[in-house]
XYZ file of C-alpha atoms in Angstrom:
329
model
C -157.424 78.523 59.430
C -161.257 78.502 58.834
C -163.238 77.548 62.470
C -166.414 75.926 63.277
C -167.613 74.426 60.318
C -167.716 70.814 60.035
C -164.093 70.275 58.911
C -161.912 72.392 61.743
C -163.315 73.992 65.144
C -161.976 76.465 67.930
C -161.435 74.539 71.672
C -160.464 75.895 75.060
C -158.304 73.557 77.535
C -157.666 74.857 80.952
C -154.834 73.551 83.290
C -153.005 73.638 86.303
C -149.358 72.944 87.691
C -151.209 70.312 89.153
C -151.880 68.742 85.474
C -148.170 69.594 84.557
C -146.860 67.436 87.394
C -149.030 64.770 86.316
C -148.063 64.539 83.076
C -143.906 64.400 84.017
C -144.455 61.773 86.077
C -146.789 59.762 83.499
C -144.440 59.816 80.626
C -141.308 58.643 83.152
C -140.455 61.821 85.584
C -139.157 60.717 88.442
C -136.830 62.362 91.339
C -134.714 63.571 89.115
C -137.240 65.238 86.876
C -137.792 68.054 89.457
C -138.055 71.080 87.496
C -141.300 68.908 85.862
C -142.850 67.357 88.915
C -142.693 69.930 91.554
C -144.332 73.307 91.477
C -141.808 74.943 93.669
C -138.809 74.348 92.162
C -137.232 77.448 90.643
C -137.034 76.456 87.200
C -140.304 74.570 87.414
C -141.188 74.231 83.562
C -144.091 72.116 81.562
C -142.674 69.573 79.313
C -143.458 70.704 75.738
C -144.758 66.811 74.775
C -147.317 67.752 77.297
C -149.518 70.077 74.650
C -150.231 67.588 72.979
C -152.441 65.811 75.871
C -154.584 69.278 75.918
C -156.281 68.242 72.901
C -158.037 65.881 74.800
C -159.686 67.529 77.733
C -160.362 70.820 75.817
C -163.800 71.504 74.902
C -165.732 74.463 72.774
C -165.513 77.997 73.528
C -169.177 77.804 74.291
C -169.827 75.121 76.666
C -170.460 75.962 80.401
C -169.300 74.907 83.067
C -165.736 74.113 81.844
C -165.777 70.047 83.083
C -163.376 68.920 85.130
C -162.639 65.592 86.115
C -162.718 62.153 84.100
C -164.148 62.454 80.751
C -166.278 60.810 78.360
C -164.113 58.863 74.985
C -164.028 60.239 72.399
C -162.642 63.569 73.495
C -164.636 67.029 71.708
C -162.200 67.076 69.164
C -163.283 63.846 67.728
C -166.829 64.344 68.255
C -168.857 65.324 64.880
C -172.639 65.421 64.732
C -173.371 62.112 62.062
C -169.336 61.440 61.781
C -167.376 58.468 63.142
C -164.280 59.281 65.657
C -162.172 62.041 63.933
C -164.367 62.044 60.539
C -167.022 64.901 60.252
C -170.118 63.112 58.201
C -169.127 65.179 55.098
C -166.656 62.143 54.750
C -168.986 59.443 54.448
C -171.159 58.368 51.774
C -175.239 57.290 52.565
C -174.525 54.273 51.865
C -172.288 54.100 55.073
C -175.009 54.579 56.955
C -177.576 52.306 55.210
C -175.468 49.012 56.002
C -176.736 47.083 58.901
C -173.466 47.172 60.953
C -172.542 50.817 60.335
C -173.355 51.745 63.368
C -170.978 49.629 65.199
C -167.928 52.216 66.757
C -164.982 51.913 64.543
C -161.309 51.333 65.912
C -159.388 54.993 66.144
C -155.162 54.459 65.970
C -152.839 56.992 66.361
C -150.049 56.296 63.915
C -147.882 59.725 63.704
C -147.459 63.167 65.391
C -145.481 66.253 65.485
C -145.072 69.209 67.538
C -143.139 72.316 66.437
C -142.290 75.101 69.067
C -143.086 78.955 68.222
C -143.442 80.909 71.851
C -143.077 79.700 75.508
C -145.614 77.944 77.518
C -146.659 81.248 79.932
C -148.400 80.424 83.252
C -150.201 81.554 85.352
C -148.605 83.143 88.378
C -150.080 81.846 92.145
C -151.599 84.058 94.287
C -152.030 84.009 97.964
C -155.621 83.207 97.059
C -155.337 80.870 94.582
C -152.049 79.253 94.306
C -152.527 76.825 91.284
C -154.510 79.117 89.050
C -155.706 77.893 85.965
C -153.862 78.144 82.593
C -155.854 78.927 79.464
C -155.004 77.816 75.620
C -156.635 77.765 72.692
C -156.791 75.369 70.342
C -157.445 75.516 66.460
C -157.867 72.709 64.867
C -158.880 71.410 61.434
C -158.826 68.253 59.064
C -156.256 68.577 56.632
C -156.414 65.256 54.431
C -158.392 62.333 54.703
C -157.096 59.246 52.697
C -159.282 56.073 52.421
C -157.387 52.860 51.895
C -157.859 49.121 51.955
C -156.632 49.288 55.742
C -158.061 51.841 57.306
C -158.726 55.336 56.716
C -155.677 57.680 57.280
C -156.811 61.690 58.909
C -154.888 63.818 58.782
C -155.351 67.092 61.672
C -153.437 69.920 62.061
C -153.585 71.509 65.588
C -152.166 75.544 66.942
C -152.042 76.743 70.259
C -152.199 80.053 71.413
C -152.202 82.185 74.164
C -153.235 85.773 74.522
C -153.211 86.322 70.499
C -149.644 84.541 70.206
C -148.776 81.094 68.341
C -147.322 78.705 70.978
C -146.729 75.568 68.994
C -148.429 73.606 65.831
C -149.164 70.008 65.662
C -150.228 67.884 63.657
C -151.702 63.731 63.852
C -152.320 61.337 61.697
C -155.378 59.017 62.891
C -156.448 55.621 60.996
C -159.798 54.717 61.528
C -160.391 50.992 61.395
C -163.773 49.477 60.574
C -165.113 51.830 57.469
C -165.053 50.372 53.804
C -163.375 52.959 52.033
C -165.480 52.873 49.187
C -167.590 54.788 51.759
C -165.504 57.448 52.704
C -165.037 60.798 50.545
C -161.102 61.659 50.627
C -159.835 65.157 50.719
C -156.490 66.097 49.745
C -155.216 62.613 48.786
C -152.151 62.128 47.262
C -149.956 59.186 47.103
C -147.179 58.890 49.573
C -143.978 56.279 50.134
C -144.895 53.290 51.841
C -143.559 53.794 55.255
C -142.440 50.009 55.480
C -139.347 50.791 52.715
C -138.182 53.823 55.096
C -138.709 51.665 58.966
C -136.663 48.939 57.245
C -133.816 51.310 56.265
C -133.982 53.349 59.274
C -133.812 50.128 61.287
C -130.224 49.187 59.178
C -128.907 52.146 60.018
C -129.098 52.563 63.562
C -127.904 48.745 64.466
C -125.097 49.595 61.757
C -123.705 52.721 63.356
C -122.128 54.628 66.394
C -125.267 55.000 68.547
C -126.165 55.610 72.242
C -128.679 52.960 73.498
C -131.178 52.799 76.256
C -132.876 50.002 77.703
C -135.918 50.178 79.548
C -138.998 48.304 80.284
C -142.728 49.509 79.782
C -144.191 49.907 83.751
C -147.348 47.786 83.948
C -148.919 51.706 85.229
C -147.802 53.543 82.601
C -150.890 53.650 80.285
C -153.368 53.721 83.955
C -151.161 56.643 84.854
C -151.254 58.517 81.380
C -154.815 58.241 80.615
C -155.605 60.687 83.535
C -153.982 63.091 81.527
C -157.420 62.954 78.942
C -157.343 60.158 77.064
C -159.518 57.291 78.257
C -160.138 55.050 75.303
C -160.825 51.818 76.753
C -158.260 50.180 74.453
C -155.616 51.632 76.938
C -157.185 49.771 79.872
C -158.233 46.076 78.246
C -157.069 45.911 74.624
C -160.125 46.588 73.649
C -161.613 43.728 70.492
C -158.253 44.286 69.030
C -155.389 43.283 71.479
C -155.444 40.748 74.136
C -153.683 43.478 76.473
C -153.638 47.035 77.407
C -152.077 49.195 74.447
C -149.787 51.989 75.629
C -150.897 55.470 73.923
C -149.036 57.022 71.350
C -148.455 60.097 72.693
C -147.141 58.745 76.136
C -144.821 56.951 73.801
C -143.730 60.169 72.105
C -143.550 61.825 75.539
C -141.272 58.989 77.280
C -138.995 59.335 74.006
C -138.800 63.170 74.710
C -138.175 62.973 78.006
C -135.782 60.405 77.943
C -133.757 62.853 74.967
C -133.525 65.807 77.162
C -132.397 64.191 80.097
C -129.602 62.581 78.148
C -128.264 65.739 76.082
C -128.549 67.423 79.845
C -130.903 70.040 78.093
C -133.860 72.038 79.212
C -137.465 71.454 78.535
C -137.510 75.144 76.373
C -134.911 73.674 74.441
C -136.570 71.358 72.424
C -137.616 73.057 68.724
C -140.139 70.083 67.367
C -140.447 66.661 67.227
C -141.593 63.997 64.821
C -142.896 60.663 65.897
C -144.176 57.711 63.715
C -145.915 54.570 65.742
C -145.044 51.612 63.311
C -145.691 48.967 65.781
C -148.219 48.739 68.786
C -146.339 49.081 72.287
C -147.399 47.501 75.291
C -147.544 47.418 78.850
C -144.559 45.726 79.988
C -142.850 45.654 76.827
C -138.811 45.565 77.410
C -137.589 48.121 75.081
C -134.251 49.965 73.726
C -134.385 53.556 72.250
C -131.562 54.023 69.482
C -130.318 57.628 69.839
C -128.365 59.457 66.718
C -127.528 62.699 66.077
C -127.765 63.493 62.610
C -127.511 66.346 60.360
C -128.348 68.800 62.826
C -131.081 67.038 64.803
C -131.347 63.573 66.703
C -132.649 60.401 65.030
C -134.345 57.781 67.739
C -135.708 54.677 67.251
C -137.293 52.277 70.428
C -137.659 48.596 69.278
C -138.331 45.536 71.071
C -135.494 44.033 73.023
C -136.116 40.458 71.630
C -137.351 40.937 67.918
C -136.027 44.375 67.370
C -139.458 45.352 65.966
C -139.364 49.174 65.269
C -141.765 50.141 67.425
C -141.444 53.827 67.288
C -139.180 56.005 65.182
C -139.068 59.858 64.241
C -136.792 62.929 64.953
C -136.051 65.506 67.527
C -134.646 68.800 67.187
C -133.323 71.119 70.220
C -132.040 74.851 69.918
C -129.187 75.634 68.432
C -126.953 76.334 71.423
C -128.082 72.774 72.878
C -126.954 70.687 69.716
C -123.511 72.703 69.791
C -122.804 71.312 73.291
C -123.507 67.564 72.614
């Protein structure tokens, strides 16, 4: 992976148990999450869901002092002298930036993500001193495809996290920008792709028609005030921003609920979980009531959270543990 020029760059997120603990309890940990929540408990281990958050409080290699604290929206990796949200200005014609209402900030989505597992999560051991040292990991990240469309445009960003020299995980998102005519974007890597509606609608089918394990829950009217102190403060999490008359719950706390929810019900460890794959076909809110279809299939587990009353798909993707975890379910 190339770094630094205007299509990928190199970050550097810090964290603590502290953050760790956080996190748990913002995506659903509760008193029965303990090996998440509290430092001292002997098998004390971060949930994997929660790399994905790092992205957003990380910040260059160069810049001094390393912030702490509440941050400013967008995060650094969306930040791109003469671009728009996730687009570097390479992207975007002149004539983007001749219109009178260019300038106006466009509407950022998250609409997919995936995390695959390489290494362990290694932290940093207290000391006497300091006994919640810091955690270092770095970040690579770079712009992979960038697909203009009558909707949106769709950005593609592939993430990897290291520590010490050693791959800890790859991600990857999948952003649509809202707001930009697309004859004013330049695409990269654009190829034509399924419509995702044919597959939801399917998908949908087949877990109402089978043998499935369903969970109920409703959407806690905290949840997105609670995960946004994990990095991402986008004001659309908080009023709805000009889009939604209420507060949207992030995608990734979404994923990271869905996760959680998985390993508690196989009975499996945190380390166990390989990758995931999540796809956010419908907005969620706060206080949605919700049920999460749960399949295993072909290896790996299928899920599926719609809306208790329409039975909107509102998230759907895959999960796959270790080997020795799928043989015991």
């Amino acid at each position: 992976m190339s770094r630094d020029d205007d299509t990928s760059k190199t970050l550097i997120a810090k964290f603590t148990r502290r953050d760790l603990a956080l996190y748990a309890l913002s995506v659903g940990c509760n008193g029965d999450d303990l090996s998440h929540c509290y430092e001292s408990h002997p098998d004390f281990e971060p949930l994997p869901s929660f790399l994905l958050s790092l992205i957003f409080m990380a910040q260059s290699e160069g810049d001094r002092p390393f912030l702490t604290g509440i941050r400013r929206f967008p995060p650094s990796f969306m930040r791109h002298a003469g671009g728009v949200g996730p687009l570097p200005r390479r992207f975007l014609s002149d004539s983007y930036f001749d219109e009178a209402d260019s300038q106006d900030s466009p509407t950022v989505l998250h609409m997919s993500q995936s995390l695959s597992m390489h290494s362990p999560i290694i932290l940093r051991e207290p000391t006497l001193d300091d006994p919640d040292p810091p955690t270092t990991m770095k970040i690579n990240v770079a712009i992979e495809q960038v697909k203009p469309r009558g909707i949106g445009t769709f950005v593609k960003t592939k993430m990897e996290y290291s520590q010490d020299g050693t791959l800890v995980a790859t991600s990857e998102m999948v952003a649509l920008i809202l707001g930009i005519d697309p004859s004013h974007v330049v695409p990269l890597n654009d190829v034509s792709e399924q419509p995702a509606s044919k597959k939801m609608k399917s998908r949908s089918q087949i877990f109402r028609a089978t043998e499935t394990k369903m969970l109920q829950f409703d959407v806690p009217r905290n949840a997105a005030l609670l995960y946004r102190l994990t990095g991402d403060y986008n004001q659309i999490h908080v009023d709805g921003g000009s889009l939604f008359d209420r507060p949207l719950l992030h995608g990734l706390c979404s994923l990271g609920m869905v996760s959680r929810a998985i390993l508690q019900y196989t009975e499996s460890k945190a380390s166990d979980l390989k990758s995931i794959d999540c796809h956010f076909t419908k907005p969620v809110f706060i206080g949605d009531a919700l049920e999460m279809w749960i399949l295993r299939n072909d290896g790996c587990i299928d899920f599926c959270v719609t809306s208790q009353n329409k039975g909107e798909v509102k998230v759907k993707g895959k999960l796959l543990l270790v080997q020795k975890a799928l043989s015991s379910l």
